[in-house]
Amino acid sequence: MATPTPTYVMPGGGVAKRPLHFIILADCSGGMKGEKMQALNYAIADMMPRLAEWERDQEQAQVFIRAVAFATEPRWHIADPVPVASMRWKPLQPVDRGLTNMGPAFALAGEALAPGRIERRALRPAILLITDGQSTDRPGMFEAGLGALMAQPAGRAALRLALAIGRDAQSDALNQFIGDPNV
């Protein structure tokens, strides 16, 4: 008869998973109406169960979702971090005649990543920008917002991703947001 392998339990239980904050920046400008907005909502809704599945396979990460809807002004669509496993996406609607002002959305995400706003033991956050890439920020506003995001240590460290929506999508703003030609 084989000797059973001993099971070791760490004092206080297992190792706690570290928070991974995932912020979605969703373009809700007037230019996103119709198929573009449908594609944006579908992409996010389809991503949630995949992120939850990825999280289940992780020993170290617990994913928390937030979302900013932006047009002329940004607003929190999901203000407080929600565990991805319990996340149900509520579709966004375009803002009639809303502009694509990305800079203020970047600054709002930066505020959420400021020291004291996320856990010190949190993993490197991820930020996903979903837009048609046609920024309408006034001169300097895009750069100022991106600068505010990058002024935060967690904003600088964040994995920044972008998804272009539509056949007329432009990539200049998306590439500037990503900031890494290898991504």
PDB file of C-alpha atoms in Angstrom:
ATOM      1  CA  MET A   1       0.000   0.000   0.000  1.00  0.00           C
ATOM      2  CA  ALA A   2       1.418   3.375  -1.036  1.00  0.00           C
ATOM      3  CA  THR A   3       1.995   6.054   1.530  1.00  0.00           C
ATOM      4  CA  PRO A   4      -0.277   9.050   0.874  1.00  0.00           C
ATOM      5  CA  THR A   5       1.478  12.213  -0.211  1.00  0.00           C
ATOM      6  CA  PRO A   6       1.283  14.762   2.593  1.00  0.00           C
ATOM      7  CA  THR A   7      -0.729  17.885   1.928  1.00  0.00           C
ATOM      8  CA  TYR A   8       0.777  21.112   3.147  1.00  0.00           C
ATOM      9  CA  VAL A   9      -1.488  24.012   3.994  1.00  0.00           C
ATOM     10  CA  MET A  10      -0.036  27.440   4.408  1.00  0.00           C
ATOM     11  CA  PRO A  11      -0.819  29.187   7.702  1.00  0.00           C
ATOM     12  CA  GLY A  12      -3.946  31.268   7.244  1.00  0.00           C
ATOM     13  CA  GLY A  13      -4.940  29.392   4.071  1.00  0.00           C
ATOM     14  CA  GLY A  14      -3.615  29.673   0.520  1.00  0.00           C
ATOM     15  CA  VAL A  15      -1.925  32.544  -1.197  1.00  0.00           C
ATOM     16  CA  ALA A  16      -4.340  35.377  -1.931  1.00  0.00           C
ATOM     17  CA  LYS A  17      -4.683  36.347  -5.548  1.00  0.00           C
ATOM     18  CA  ARG A  18      -3.399  39.781  -6.463  1.00  0.00           C
ATOM     19  CA  PRO A  19      -5.796  42.286  -8.044  1.00  0.00           C
ATOM     20  CA  LEU A  20      -5.394  43.019 -11.739  1.00  0.00           C
ATOM     21  CA  HIS A  21      -7.307  46.156 -12.684  1.00  0.00           C
ATOM     22  CA  PHE A  22      -8.598  46.198 -16.266  1.00  0.00           C
ATOM     23  CA  ILE A  23      -9.987  49.528 -17.457  1.00  0.00           C
ATOM     24  CA  ILE A  24     -11.955  49.794 -20.701  1.00  0.00           C
ATOM     25  CA  LEU A  25     -12.072  53.180 -22.441  1.00  0.00           C
ATOM     26  CA  ALA A  26     -15.067  52.979 -24.789  1.00  0.00           C
ATOM     27  CA  ASP A  27     -15.687  55.565 -27.507  1.00  0.00           C
ATOM     28  CA  CYS A  28     -19.348  56.626 -27.419  1.00  0.00           C
ATOM     29  CA  SER A  29     -19.036  59.595 -29.769  1.00  0.00           C
ATOM     30  CA  GLY A  30     -21.608  60.293 -32.452  1.00  0.00           C
ATOM     31  CA  GLY A  31     -19.269  58.764 -35.032  1.00  0.00           C
ATOM     32  CA  MET A  32     -19.660  55.389 -33.323  1.00  0.00           C
ATOM     33  CA  LYS A  33     -23.392  55.045 -34.056  1.00  0.00           C
ATOM     34  CA  GLY A  34     -24.794  51.975 -35.763  1.00  0.00           C
ATOM     35  CA  GLU A  35     -22.513  49.079 -36.631  1.00  0.00           C
ATOM     36  CA  LYS A  36     -19.501  50.554 -34.832  1.00  0.00           C
ATOM     37  CA  MET A  37     -21.326  50.731 -31.502  1.00  0.00           C
ATOM     38  CA  GLN A  38     -22.712  47.237 -32.037  1.00  0.00           C
ATOM     39  CA  ALA A  39     -19.185  45.980 -32.700  1.00  0.00           C
ATOM     40  CA  LEU A  40     -17.853  47.751 -29.587  1.00  0.00           C
ATOM     41  CA  ASN A  41     -20.560  46.279 -27.338  1.00  0.00           C
ATOM     42  CA  TYR A  42     -20.174  42.828 -28.880  1.00  0.00           C
ATOM     43  CA  ALA A  43     -16.368  42.874 -28.475  1.00  0.00           C
ATOM     44  CA  ILE A  44     -16.608  43.806 -24.793  1.00  0.00           C
ATOM     45  CA  ALA A  45     -19.437  41.366 -24.000  1.00  0.00           C
ATOM     46  CA  ASP A  46     -17.551  38.576 -25.798  1.00  0.00           C
ATOM     47  CA  MET A  47     -14.325  39.405 -23.950  1.00  0.00           C
ATOM     48  CA  MET A  48     -15.799  39.101 -20.428  1.00  0.00           C
ATOM     49  CA  PRO A  49     -16.283  35.301 -20.298  1.00  0.00           C
ATOM     50  CA  ARG A  50     -12.858  34.848 -21.902  1.00  0.00           C
ATOM     51  CA  LEU A  51     -11.238  37.021 -19.224  1.00  0.00           C
ATOM     52  CA  ALA A  52     -13.137  35.111 -16.533  1.00  0.00           C
ATOM     53  CA  GLU A  53     -11.885  31.821 -17.994  1.00  0.00           C
ATOM     54  CA  TRP A  54      -8.322  33.168 -18.108  1.00  0.00           C
ATOM     55  CA  GLU A  55      -8.656  34.304 -14.492  1.00  0.00           C
ATOM     56  CA  ARG A  56      -9.757  30.809 -13.375  1.00  0.00           C
ATOM     57  CA  ASP A  57      -6.511  29.418 -14.805  1.00  0.00           C
ATOM     58  CA  GLN A  58      -4.403  31.942 -12.906  1.00  0.00           C
ATOM     59  CA  GLU A  59      -2.953  31.261  -9.496  1.00  0.00           C
ATOM     60  CA  GLN A  60      -1.947  34.857  -8.858  1.00  0.00           C
ATOM     61  CA  ALA A  61      -4.492  37.171 -10.504  1.00  0.00           C
ATOM     62  CA  GLN A  62      -8.031  38.275  -9.746  1.00  0.00           C
ATOM     63  CA  VAL A  63      -9.353  40.516 -12.538  1.00  0.00           C
ATOM     64  CA  PHE A  64     -11.437  43.598 -11.744  1.00  0.00           C
ATOM     65  CA  ILE A  65     -13.232  45.523 -14.506  1.00  0.00           C
ATOM     66  CA  ARG A  66     -13.991  49.231 -14.788  1.00  0.00           C
ATOM     67  CA  ALA A  67     -15.197  51.117 -17.843  1.00  0.00           C
ATOM     68  CA  VAL A  68     -15.157  54.722 -19.006  1.00  0.00           C
ATOM     69  CA  ALA A  69     -17.618  55.803 -21.705  1.00  0.00           C
ATOM     70  CA  PHE A  70     -16.284  58.849 -23.460  1.00  0.00           C
ATOM     71  CA  ALA A  71     -17.494  61.297 -26.049  1.00  0.00           C
ATOM     72  CA  THR A  72     -17.320  65.087 -25.559  1.00  0.00           C
ATOM     73  CA  GLU A  73     -16.921  64.345 -21.823  1.00  0.00           C
ATOM     74  CA  PRO A  74     -15.904  61.076 -20.147  1.00  0.00           C
ATOM     75  CA  ARG A  75     -18.065  59.351 -17.545  1.00  0.00           C
ATOM     76  CA  TRP A  76     -17.739  56.164 -15.576  1.00  0.00           C
ATOM     77  CA  HIS A  77     -19.885  53.392 -17.049  1.00  0.00           C
ATOM     78  CA  ILE A  78     -18.557  51.048 -14.349  1.00  0.00           C
ATOM     79  CA  ALA A  79     -17.027  53.217 -11.631  1.00  0.00           C
ATOM     80  CA  ASP A  80     -16.161  50.667  -8.961  1.00  0.00           C
ATOM     81  CA  PRO A  81     -14.014  47.637  -9.737  1.00  0.00           C
ATOM     82  CA  VAL A  82     -16.226  44.594 -10.458  1.00  0.00           C
ATOM     83  CA  PRO A  83     -14.824  41.046 -10.363  1.00  0.00           C
ATOM     84  CA  VAL A  84     -14.805  39.760 -13.934  1.00  0.00           C
ATOM     85  CA  ALA A  85     -16.494  36.518 -12.856  1.00  0.00           C
ATOM     86  CA  SER A  86     -19.635  38.449 -11.877  1.00  0.00           C
ATOM     87  CA  MET A  87     -19.457  40.991 -14.700  1.00  0.00           C
ATOM     88  CA  ARG A  88     -22.457  41.433 -17.001  1.00  0.00           C
ATOM     89  CA  TRP A  89     -21.877  44.017 -19.717  1.00  0.00           C
ATOM     90  CA  LYS A  90     -24.565  46.685 -20.040  1.00  0.00           C
ATOM     91  CA  PRO A  91     -24.451  47.917 -23.671  1.00  0.00           C
ATOM     92  CA  LEU A  92     -23.390  51.480 -24.321  1.00  0.00           C
ATOM     93  CA  GLN A  93     -25.148  53.941 -26.620  1.00  0.00           C
ATOM     94  CA  PRO A  94     -23.522  56.652 -28.723  1.00  0.00           C
ATOM     95  CA  VAL A  95     -23.873  60.281 -27.654  1.00  0.00           C
ATOM     96  CA  ASP A  96     -25.700  62.200 -30.370  1.00  0.00           C
ATOM     97  CA  ARG A  97     -23.238  64.747 -31.817  1.00  0.00           C
ATOM     98  CA  GLY A  98     -20.712  63.697 -29.182  1.00  0.00           C
ATOM     99  CA  LEU A  99     -17.066  64.380 -29.994  1.00  0.00           C
ATOM    100  CA  THR A 100     -14.205  61.876 -29.652  1.00  0.00           C
ATOM    101  CA  ASN A 101     -12.266  63.566 -26.848  1.00  0.00           C
ATOM    102  CA  MET A 102      -9.801  60.908 -25.717  1.00  0.00           C
ATOM    103  CA  GLY A 103      -7.556  63.041 -23.507  1.00  0.00           C
ATOM    104  CA  PRO A 104     -10.105  63.549 -20.704  1.00  0.00           C
ATOM    105  CA  ALA A 105     -10.830  59.787 -20.712  1.00  0.00           C
ATOM    106  CA  PHE A 106      -7.113  59.056 -20.290  1.00  0.00           C
ATOM    107  CA  ALA A 107      -6.952  61.534 -17.390  1.00  0.00           C
ATOM    108  CA  LEU A 108      -9.993  59.921 -15.712  1.00  0.00           C
ATOM    109  CA  ALA A 109      -8.351  56.486 -15.953  1.00  0.00           C
ATOM    110  CA  GLY A 110      -5.173  58.020 -14.515  1.00  0.00           C
ATOM    111  CA  GLU A 111      -7.097  59.267 -11.485  1.00  0.00           C
ATOM    112  CA  ALA A 112      -8.372  55.718 -10.860  1.00  0.00           C
ATOM    113  CA  LEU A 113      -4.790  54.407 -10.929  1.00  0.00           C
ATOM    114  CA  ALA A 114      -3.357  57.033  -8.575  1.00  0.00           C
ATOM    115  CA  PRO A 115      -1.457  55.842  -5.489  1.00  0.00           C
ATOM    116  CA  GLY A 116      -3.914  54.939  -2.758  1.00  0.00           C
ATOM    117  CA  ARG A 117      -6.699  54.289  -5.282  1.00  0.00           C
ATOM    118  CA  ILE A 118      -5.545  50.756  -6.144  1.00  0.00           C
ATOM    119  CA  GLU A 119      -3.929  48.190  -3.901  1.00  0.00           C
ATOM    120  CA  ARG A 120      -0.164  48.376  -3.443  1.00  0.00           C
ATOM    121  CA  ARG A 121       0.076  44.680  -4.183  1.00  0.00           C
ATOM    122  CA  ALA A 122      -1.931  44.951  -7.403  1.00  0.00           C
ATOM    123  CA  LEU A 123      -0.481  43.523 -10.586  1.00  0.00           C
ATOM    124  CA  ARG A 124       0.339  45.744 -13.546  1.00  0.00           C
ATOM    125  CA  PRO A 125      -3.016  47.121 -14.752  1.00  0.00           C
ATOM    126  CA  ALA A 126      -4.346  46.821 -18.297  1.00  0.00           C
ATOM    127  CA  ILE A 127      -6.158  49.559 -20.213  1.00  0.00           C
ATOM    128  CA  LEU A 128      -8.067  48.851 -23.410  1.00  0.00           C
ATOM    129  CA  LEU A 129      -9.022  51.753 -25.688  1.00  0.00           C
ATOM    130  CA  ILE A 130     -11.827  50.906 -28.133  1.00  0.00           C
ATOM    131  CA  THR A 131     -12.478  53.612 -30.732  1.00  0.00           C
ATOM    132  CA  ASP A 132     -12.574  54.445 -34.402  1.00  0.00           C
ATOM    133  CA  GLY A 133      -9.333  56.313 -33.715  1.00  0.00           C
ATOM    134  CA  GLN A 134     -10.573  59.651 -34.994  1.00  0.00           C
ATOM    135  CA  SER A 135      -9.662  61.923 -32.093  1.00  0.00           C
ATOM    136  CA  THR A 136     -11.361  65.326 -31.965  1.00  0.00           C
ATOM    137  CA  ASP A 137      -9.467  66.624 -28.920  1.00  0.00           C
ATOM    138  CA  ARG A 138      -8.598  70.311 -29.001  1.00  0.00           C
ATOM    139  CA  PRO A 139      -4.881  70.917 -29.606  1.00  0.00           C
ATOM    140  CA  GLY A 140      -2.860  69.623 -26.671  1.00  0.00           C
ATOM    141  CA  MET A 141      -5.793  67.898 -24.900  1.00  0.00           C
ATOM    142  CA  PHE A 142      -4.945  64.382 -26.138  1.00  0.00           C
ATOM    143  CA  GLU A 143      -1.325  64.796 -25.025  1.00  0.00           C
ATOM    144  CA  ALA A 144      -2.337  66.379 -21.687  1.00  0.00           C
ATOM    145  CA  GLY A 145      -4.680  63.490 -20.895  1.00  0.00           C
ATOM    146  CA  LEU A 146      -2.113  60.888 -21.887  1.00  0.00           C
ATOM    147  CA  GLY A 147       0.439  62.787 -19.805  1.00  0.00           C
ATOM    148  CA  ALA A 148      -1.892  62.685 -16.770  1.00  0.00           C
ATOM    149  CA  LEU A 149      -2.253  58.919 -17.191  1.00  0.00           C
ATOM    150  CA  MET A 150       1.498  58.468 -17.578  1.00  0.00           C
ATOM    151  CA  ALA A 151       2.177  60.651 -14.524  1.00  0.00           C
ATOM    152  CA  GLN A 152       0.772  57.861 -12.363  1.00  0.00           C
ATOM    153  CA  PRO A 153       3.217  54.999 -11.653  1.00  0.00           C
ATOM    154  CA  ALA A 154       0.469  52.443 -12.380  1.00  0.00           C
ATOM    155  CA  GLY A 155      -0.465  54.327 -15.565  1.00  0.00           C
ATOM    156  CA  ARG A 156       3.136  54.189 -16.799  1.00  0.00           C
ATOM    157  CA  ALA A 157       3.363  50.495 -15.955  1.00  0.00           C
ATOM    158  CA  ALA A 158      -0.019  49.611 -17.477  1.00  0.00           C
ATOM    159  CA  LEU A 159      -0.321  47.361 -20.466  1.00  0.00           C
ATOM    160  CA  ARG A 160      -2.018  49.705 -22.916  1.00  0.00           C
ATOM    161  CA  LEU A 161      -3.967  48.095 -25.755  1.00  0.00           C
ATOM    162  CA  ALA A 162      -6.185  49.554 -28.455  1.00  0.00           C
ATOM    163  CA  LEU A 163      -8.874  48.126 -30.690  1.00  0.00           C
ATOM    164  CA  ALA A 164      -9.847  50.004 -33.849  1.00  0.00           C
ATOM    165  CA  ILE A 165     -13.517  49.826 -34.860  1.00  0.00           C
ATOM    166  CA  GLY A 166     -14.754  50.417 -38.401  1.00  0.00           C
ATOM    167  CA  ARG A 167     -13.424  50.406 -41.934  1.00  0.00           C
ATOM    168  CA  ASP A 168     -12.447  54.074 -41.626  1.00  0.00           C
ATOM    169  CA  ALA A 169     -10.529  53.552 -38.373  1.00  0.00           C
ATOM    170  CA  GLN A 170      -7.345  55.555 -37.957  1.00  0.00           C
ATOM    171  CA  SER A 171      -4.375  54.272 -36.033  1.00  0.00           C
ATOM    172  CA  ASP A 172      -2.259  57.345 -35.209  1.00  0.00           C
ATOM    173  CA  ALA A 173      -4.008  58.087 -31.889  1.00  0.00           C
ATOM    174  CA  LEU A 174      -4.159  54.383 -31.038  1.00  0.00           C
ATOM    175  CA  ASN A 175      -0.436  53.927 -31.643  1.00  0.00           C
ATOM    176  CA  GLN A 176       0.346  56.994 -29.548  1.00  0.00           C
ATOM    177  CA  PHE A 177      -1.825  55.620 -26.708  1.00  0.00           C
ATOM    178  CA  ILE A 178      -0.196  52.180 -26.837  1.00  0.00           C
ATOM    179  CA  GLY A 179       3.268  53.752 -26.877  1.00  0.00           C
ATOM    180  CA  ASP A 180       4.971  50.434 -27.729  1.00  0.00           C
ATOM    181  CA  PRO A 181       5.473  49.402 -31.359  1.00  0.00           C
ATOM    182  CA  ASN A 182       5.850  45.771 -30.236  1.00  0.00           C
ATOM    183  CA  VAL A 183       2.260  45.606 -28.976  1.00  0.00           C
TER     184      VAL A 183
END
